[in-house]
mmCIF file of C-alpha atoms and ligand atoms in Angstrom:
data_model
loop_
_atom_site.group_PDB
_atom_site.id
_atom_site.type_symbol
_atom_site.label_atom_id
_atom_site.label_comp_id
_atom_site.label_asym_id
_atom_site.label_seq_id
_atom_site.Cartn_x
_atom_site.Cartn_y
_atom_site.Cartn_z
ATOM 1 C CA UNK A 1 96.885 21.816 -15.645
ATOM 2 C CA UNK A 2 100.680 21.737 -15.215
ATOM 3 C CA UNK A 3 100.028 25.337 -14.240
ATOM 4 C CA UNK A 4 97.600 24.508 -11.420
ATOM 5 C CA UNK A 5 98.960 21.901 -10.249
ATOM 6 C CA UNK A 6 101.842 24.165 -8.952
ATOM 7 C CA UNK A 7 100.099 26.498 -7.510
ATOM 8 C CA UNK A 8 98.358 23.373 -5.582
ATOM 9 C CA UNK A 9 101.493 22.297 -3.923
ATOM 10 C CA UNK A 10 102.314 26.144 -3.030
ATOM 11 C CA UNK A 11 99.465 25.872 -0.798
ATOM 12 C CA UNK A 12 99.909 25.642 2.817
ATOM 13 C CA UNK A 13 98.960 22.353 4.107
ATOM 14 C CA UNK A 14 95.380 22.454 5.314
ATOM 15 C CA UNK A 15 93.964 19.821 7.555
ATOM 16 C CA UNK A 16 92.619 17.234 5.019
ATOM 17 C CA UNK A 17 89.013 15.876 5.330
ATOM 18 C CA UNK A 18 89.694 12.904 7.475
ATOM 19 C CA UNK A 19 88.296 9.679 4.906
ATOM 20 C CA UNK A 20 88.393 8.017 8.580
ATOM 21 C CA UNK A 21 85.538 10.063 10.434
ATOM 22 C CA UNK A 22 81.932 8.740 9.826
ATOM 23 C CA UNK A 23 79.508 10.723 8.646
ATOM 24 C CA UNK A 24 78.444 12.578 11.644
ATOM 25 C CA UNK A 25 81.770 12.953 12.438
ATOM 26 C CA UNK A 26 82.730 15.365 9.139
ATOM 27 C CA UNK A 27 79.295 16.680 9.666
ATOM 28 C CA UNK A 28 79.548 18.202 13.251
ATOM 29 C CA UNK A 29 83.221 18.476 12.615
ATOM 30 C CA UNK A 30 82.258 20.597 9.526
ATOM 31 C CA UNK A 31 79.675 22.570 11.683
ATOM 32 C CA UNK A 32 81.938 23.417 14.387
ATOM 33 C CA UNK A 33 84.481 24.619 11.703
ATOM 34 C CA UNK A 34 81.648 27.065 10.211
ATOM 35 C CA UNK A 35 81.010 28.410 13.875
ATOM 36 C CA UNK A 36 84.702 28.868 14.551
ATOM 37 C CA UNK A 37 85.094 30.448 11.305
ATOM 38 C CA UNK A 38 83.252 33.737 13.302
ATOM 39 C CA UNK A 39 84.536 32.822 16.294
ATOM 40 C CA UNK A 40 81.342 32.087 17.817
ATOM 41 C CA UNK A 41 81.572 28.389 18.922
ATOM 42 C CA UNK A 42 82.305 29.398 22.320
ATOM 43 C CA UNK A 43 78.926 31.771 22.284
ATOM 44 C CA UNK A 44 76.184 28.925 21.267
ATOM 45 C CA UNK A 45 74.965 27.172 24.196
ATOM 46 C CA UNK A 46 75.577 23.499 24.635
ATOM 47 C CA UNK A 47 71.681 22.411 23.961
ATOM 48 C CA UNK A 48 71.604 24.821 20.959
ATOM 49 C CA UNK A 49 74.773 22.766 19.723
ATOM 50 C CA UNK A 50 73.184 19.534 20.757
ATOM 51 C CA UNK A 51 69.982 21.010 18.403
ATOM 52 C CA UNK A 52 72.063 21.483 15.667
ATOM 53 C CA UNK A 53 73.908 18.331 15.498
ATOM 54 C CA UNK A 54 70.626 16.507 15.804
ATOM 55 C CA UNK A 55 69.022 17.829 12.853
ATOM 56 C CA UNK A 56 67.830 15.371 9.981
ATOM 57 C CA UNK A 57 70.931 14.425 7.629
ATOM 58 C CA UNK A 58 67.980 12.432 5.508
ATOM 59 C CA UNK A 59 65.406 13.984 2.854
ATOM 60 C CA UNK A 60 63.694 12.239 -0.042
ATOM 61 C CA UNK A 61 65.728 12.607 -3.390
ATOM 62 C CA UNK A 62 64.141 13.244 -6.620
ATOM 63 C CA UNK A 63 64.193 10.108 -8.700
ATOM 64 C CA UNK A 64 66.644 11.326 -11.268
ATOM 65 C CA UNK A 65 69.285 11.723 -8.603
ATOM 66 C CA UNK A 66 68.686 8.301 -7.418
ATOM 67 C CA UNK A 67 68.809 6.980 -10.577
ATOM 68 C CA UNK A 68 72.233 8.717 -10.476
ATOM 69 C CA UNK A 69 72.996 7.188 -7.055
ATOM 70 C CA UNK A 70 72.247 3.592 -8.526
ATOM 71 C CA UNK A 71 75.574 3.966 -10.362
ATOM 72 C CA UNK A 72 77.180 2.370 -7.351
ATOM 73 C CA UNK A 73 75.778 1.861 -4.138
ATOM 74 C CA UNK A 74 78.463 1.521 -2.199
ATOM 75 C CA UNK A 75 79.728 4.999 -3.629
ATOM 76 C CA UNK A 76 76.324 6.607 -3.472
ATOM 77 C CA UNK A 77 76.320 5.746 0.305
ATOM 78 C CA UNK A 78 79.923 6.980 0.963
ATOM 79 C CA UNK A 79 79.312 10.225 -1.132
ATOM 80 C CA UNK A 80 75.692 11.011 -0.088
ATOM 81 C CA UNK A 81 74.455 9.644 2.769
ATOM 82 C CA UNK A 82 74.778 12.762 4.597
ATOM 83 C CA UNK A 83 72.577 14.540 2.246
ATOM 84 C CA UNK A 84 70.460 16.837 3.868
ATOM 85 C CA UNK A 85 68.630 19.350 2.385
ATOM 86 C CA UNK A 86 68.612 23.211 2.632
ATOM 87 C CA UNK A 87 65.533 24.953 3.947
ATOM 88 C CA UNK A 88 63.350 26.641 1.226
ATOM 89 C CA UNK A 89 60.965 29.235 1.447
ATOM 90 C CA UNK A 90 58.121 30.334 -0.721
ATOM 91 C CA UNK A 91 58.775 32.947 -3.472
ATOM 92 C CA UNK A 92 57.070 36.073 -2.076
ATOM 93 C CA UNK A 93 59.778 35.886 0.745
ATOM 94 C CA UNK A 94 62.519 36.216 -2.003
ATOM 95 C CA UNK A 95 64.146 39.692 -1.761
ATOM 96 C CA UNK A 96 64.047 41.915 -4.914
ATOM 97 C CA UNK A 97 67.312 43.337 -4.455
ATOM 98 C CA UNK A 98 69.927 40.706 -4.360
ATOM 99 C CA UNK A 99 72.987 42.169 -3.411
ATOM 100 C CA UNK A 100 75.809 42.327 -5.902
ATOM 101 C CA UNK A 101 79.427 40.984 -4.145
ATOM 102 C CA UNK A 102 82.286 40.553 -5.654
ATOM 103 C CA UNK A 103 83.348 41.616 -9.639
ATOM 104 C CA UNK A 104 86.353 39.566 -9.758
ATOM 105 C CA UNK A 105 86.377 37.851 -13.182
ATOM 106 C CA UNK A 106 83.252 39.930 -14.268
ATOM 107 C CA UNK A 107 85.653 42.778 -15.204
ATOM 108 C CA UNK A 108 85.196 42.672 -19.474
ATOM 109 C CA UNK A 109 82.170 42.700 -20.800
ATOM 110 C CA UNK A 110 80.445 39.194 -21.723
ATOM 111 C CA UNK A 111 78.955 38.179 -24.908
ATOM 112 C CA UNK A 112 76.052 36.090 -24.092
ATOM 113 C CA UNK A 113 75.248 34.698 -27.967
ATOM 114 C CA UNK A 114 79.036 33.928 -28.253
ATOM 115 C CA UNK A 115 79.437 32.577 -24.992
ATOM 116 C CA UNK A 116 79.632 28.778 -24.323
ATOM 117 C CA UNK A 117 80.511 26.753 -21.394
ATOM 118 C CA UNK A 118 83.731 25.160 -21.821
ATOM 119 C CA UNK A 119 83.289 21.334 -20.075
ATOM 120 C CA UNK A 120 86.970 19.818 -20.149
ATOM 121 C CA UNK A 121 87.373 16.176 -20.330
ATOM 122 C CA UNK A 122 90.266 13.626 -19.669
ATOM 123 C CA UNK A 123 90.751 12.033 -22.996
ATOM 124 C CA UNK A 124 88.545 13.449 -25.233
ATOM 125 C CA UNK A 125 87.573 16.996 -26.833
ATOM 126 C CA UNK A 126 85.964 19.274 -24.387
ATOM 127 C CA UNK A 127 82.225 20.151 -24.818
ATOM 128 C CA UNK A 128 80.815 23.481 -25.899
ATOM 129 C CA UNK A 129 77.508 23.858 -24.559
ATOM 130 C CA UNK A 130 75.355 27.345 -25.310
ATOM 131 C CA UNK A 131 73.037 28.448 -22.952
ATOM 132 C CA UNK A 132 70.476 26.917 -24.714
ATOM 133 C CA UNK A 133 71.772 23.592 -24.857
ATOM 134 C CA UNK A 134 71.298 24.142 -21.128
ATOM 135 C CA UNK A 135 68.064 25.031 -21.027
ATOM 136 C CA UNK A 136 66.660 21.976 -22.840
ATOM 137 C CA UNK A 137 67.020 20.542 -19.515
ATOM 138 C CA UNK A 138 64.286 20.674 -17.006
ATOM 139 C CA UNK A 139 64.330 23.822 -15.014
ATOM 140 C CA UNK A 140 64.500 23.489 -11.343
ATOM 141 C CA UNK A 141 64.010 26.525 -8.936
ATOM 142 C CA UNK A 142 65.454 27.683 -5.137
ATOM 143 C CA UNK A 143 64.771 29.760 -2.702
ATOM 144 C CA UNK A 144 66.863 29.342 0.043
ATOM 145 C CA UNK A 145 69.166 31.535 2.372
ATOM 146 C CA UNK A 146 72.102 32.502 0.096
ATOM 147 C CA UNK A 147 75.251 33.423 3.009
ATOM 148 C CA UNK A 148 77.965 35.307 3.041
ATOM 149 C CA UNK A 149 80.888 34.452 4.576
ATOM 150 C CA UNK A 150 81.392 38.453 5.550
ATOM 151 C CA UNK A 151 78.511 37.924 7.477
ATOM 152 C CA UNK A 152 74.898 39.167 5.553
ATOM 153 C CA UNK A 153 72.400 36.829 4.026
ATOM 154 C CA UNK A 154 69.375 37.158 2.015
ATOM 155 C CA UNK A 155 66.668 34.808 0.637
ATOM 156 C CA UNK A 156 67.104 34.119 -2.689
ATOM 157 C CA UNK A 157 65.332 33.051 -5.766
ATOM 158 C CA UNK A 158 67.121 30.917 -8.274
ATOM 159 C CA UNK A 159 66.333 28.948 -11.543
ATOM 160 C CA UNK A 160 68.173 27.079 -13.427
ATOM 161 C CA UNK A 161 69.534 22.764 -14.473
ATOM 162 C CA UNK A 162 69.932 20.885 -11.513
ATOM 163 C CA UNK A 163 73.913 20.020 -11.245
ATOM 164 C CA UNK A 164 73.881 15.857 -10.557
ATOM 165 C CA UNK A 165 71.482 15.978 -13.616
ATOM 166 C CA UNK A 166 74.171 17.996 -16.257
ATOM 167 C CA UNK A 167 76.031 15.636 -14.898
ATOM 168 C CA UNK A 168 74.317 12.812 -15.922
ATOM 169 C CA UNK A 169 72.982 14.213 -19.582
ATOM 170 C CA UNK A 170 76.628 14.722 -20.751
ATOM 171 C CA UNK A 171 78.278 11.381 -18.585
ATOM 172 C CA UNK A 172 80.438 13.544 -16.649
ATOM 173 C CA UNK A 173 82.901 13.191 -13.504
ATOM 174 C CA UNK A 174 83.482 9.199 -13.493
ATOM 175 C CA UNK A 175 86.615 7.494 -14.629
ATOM 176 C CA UNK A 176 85.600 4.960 -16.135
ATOM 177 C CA UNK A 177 81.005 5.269 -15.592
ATOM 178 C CA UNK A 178 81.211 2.423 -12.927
ATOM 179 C CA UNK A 179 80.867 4.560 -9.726
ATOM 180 C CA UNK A 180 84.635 5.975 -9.953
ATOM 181 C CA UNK A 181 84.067 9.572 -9.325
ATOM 182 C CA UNK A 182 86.320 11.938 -9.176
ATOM 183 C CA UNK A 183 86.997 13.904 -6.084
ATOM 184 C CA UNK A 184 86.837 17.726 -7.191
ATOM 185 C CA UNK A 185 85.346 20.143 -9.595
ATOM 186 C CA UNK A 186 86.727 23.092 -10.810
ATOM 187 C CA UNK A 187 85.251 26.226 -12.103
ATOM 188 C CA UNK A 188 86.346 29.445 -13.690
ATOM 189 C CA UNK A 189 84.926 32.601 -15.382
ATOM 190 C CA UNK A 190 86.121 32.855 -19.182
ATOM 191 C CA UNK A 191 88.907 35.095 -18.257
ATOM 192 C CA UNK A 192 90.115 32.643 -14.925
ATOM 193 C CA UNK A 193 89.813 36.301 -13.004
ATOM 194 C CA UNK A 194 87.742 33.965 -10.396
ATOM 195 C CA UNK A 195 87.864 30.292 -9.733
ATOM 196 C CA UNK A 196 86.702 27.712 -7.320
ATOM 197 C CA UNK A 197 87.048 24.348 -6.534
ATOM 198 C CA UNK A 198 84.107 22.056 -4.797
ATOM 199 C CA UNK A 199 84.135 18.657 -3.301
ATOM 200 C CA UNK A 200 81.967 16.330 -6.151
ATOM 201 C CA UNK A 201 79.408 15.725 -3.372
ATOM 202 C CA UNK A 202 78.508 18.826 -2.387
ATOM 203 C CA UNK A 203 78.619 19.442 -6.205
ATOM 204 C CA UNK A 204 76.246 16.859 -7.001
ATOM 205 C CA UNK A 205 73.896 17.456 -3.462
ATOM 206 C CA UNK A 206 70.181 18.013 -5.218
ATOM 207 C CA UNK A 207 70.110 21.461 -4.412
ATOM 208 C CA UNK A 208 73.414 22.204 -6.592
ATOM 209 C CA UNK A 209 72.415 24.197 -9.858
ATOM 210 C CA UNK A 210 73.857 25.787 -13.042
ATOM 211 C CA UNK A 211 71.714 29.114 -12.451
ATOM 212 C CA UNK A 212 70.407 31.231 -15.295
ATOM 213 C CA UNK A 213 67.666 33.417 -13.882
ATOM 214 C CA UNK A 214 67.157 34.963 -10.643
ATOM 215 C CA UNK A 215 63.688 35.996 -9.365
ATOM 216 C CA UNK A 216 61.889 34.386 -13.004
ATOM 217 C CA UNK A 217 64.263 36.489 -15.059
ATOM 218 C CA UNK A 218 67.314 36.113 -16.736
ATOM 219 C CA UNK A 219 70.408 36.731 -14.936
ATOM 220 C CA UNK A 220 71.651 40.230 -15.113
ATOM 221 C CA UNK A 221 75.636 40.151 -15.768
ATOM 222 C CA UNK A 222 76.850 41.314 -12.173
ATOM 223 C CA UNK A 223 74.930 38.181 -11.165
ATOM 224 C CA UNK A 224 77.022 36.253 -13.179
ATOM 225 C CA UNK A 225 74.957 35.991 -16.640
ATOM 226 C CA UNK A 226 74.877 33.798 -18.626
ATOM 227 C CA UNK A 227 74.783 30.762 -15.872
ATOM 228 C CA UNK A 228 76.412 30.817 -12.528
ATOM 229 C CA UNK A 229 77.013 28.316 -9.593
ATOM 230 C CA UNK A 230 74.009 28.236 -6.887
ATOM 231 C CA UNK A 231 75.468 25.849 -4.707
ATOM 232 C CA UNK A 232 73.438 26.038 -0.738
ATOM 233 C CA UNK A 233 75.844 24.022 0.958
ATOM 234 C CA UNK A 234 78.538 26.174 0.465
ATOM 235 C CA UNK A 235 79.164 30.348 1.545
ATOM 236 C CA UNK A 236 78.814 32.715 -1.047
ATOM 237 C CA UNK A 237 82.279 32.962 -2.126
ATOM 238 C CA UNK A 238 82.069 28.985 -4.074
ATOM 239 C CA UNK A 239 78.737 30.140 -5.688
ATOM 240 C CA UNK A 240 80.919 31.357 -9.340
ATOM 241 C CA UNK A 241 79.483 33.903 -11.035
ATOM 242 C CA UNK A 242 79.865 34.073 -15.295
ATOM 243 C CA UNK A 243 81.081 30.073 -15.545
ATOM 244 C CA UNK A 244 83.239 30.054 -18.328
ATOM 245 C CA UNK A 245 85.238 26.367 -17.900
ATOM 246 C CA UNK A 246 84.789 23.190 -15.927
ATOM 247 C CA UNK A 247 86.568 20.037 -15.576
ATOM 248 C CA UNK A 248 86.719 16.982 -13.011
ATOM 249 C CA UNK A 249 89.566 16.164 -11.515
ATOM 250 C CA UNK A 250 91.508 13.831 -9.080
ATOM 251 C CA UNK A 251 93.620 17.096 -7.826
ATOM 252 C CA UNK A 252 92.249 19.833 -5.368
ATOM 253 C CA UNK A 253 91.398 22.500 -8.202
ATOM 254 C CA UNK A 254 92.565 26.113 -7.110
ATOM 255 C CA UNK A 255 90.113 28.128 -5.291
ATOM 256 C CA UNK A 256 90.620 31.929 -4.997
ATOM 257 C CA UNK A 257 89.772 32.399 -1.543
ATOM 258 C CA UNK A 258 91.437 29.462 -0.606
ATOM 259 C CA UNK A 259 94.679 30.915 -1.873
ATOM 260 C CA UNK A 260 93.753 33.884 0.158
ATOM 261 C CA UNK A 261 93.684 32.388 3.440
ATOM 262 C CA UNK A 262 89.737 31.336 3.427
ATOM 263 C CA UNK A 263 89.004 27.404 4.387
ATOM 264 C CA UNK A 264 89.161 25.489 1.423
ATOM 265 C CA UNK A 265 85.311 23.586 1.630
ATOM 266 C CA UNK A 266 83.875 26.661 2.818
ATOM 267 C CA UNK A 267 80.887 24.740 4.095
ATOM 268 C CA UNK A 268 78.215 25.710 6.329
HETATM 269 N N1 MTE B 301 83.094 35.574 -10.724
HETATM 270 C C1 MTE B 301 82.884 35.818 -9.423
HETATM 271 N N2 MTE B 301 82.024 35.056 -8.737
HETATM 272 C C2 MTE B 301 81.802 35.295 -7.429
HETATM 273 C C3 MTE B 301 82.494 36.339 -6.731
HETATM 274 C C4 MTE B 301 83.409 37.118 -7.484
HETATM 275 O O1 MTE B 301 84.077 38.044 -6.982
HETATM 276 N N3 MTE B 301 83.573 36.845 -8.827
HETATM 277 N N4 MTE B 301 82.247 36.560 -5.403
HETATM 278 C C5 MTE B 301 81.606 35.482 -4.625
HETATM 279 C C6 MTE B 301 81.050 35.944 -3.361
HETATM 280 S S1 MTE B 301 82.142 36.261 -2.095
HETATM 281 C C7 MTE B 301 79.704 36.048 -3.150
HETATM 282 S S2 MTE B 301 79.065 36.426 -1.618
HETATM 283 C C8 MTE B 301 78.745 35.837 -4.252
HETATM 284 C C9 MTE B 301 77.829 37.031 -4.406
HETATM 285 O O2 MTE B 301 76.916 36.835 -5.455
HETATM 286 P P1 MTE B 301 75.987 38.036 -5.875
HETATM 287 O O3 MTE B 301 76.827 39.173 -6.318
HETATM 288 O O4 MTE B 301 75.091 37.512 -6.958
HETATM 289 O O5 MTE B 301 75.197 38.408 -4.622
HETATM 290 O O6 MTE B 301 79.384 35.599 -5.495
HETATM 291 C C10 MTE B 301 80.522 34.778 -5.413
HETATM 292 N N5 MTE B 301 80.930 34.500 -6.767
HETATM 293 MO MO1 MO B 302 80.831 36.358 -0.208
#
């Protein structure tokens, strides 16, 4: 941690998320940022903006994540209220050929059977979970628009344990369990060739899952086998491929494209 920490502070100050704005606020702040980000703002026409700020921030949860929610209202609120949902589409419009980008921490071959997913926890011994572990949870599936923030984009078909509900099973990313959530996840691949860190809401938005197949099958390794980060809120680059370790924590976890000049939330 000492480690990371360091590297934290080496950081060049970014423009923190204002905890003053409202909602709407972050959100068409956060919009205009993604538009910016390709230098495009100036190119959408005001009603198209005014069409894209107006678009429903509300969906119906599933009742697990509400149950999840009832931890503490007031938190809930603050953390999800603008919760809006990726679209989905049906399976046949899935493509076949997902696009393999980026091999950083994918470089050495990957044991599935001996692999594990390293959860670290303030306090207490961190958890080894096997894929199968996993698994015993319900399944839940996407298809949704995976981007790229170089600019391509494909429809994707994902499976695999819905995020805010690992979280729940194994009482993770609260201080103390009365609403106290921590701020940030991290994530790395076993070898810490790629990390990332997310914003807990985002993390925990429904849509958020610990993948292991793509298209009904089990995820080949340039995918990111044996469970990777499908996370629809977020570009490409904070969807980790090969998870090997992650923790909560109260500091801003280090992000590899962050370090290398990207936007830290990476949002779209
Ligand atoms: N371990 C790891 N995960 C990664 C990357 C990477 O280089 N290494 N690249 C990211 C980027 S930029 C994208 S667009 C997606 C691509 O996922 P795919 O290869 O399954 O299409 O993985 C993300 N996760
Ligand atoms: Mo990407």
């Amino acid at each position: 941690m000492a480690e990371m920490d360091d590297i934290d502070k080496k950081q060049p100050e970014k423009e923190p998320e204002p905890e003053t704005l409202t909602t709407d606020q972050q959100i068409r702040r956060r919009t205009i940022k993604a538009f910016a980000w390709f230098g495009l703002a100036g190119l959408v026409p005001y009603g198209v903006w005014k069409w894209i700020l107006a678009q429903p921030k509300e969906a119906g949860l599933p009742k697990f994540f509400r149950e999840v929610l009832g931890v503490n209202e007031q938190v809930a609120n603050r953390y999800f209220s603008d919760t809006h949902l990726a679209p989905t589409f049906p399976k046949e419009m899935a493509v076949k050929n997902v696009r393999i980008n980026g091999r950083a921490g994918l470089r050495t071959a990957l044991d599935p059977t001996a692999w594990r997913l390293r959860v670290e926890r303030a306090g207490q011994k961190p958890l080894l979970l096997s894929l199968d572990d996993l698994k015993a949870l319900p399944k839940q599936e996407l298809i949704f628009q995976f981007k790229c923030i170089e600019g391509w984009s494909q429809i994707q078909h994902w499976g695999g344990v819905n995020f805010a509900e690992f979280v729940k099973k194994y009482e993770l990313g609260q201080k103390t369990g009365s609403g106290d959530w921590y701020p940030y996840v991290g994530m790395k691949t076993p070898d810490g060739g790629y990390y990332v860190g997310i914003d807990t809401p985002s993390a925990l938005h429904p849509q958020t899952l610990l993948a292991y197949e793509m298209n009904e099958q089990p995820l080949q390794d340039l995918h990111g086998a044996p469970l990777r980060l499908i996370i629809p809120v977020k570009y490409g680059v904070k969807n980790l491929k090969r998870i090997g370790s992650l923790w909560f924590s109260d500091e801003r976890p280090r992000d590899f494209w962050a370090e290398r000049g990207y936007d830290y939330h990476d949002g779209l």
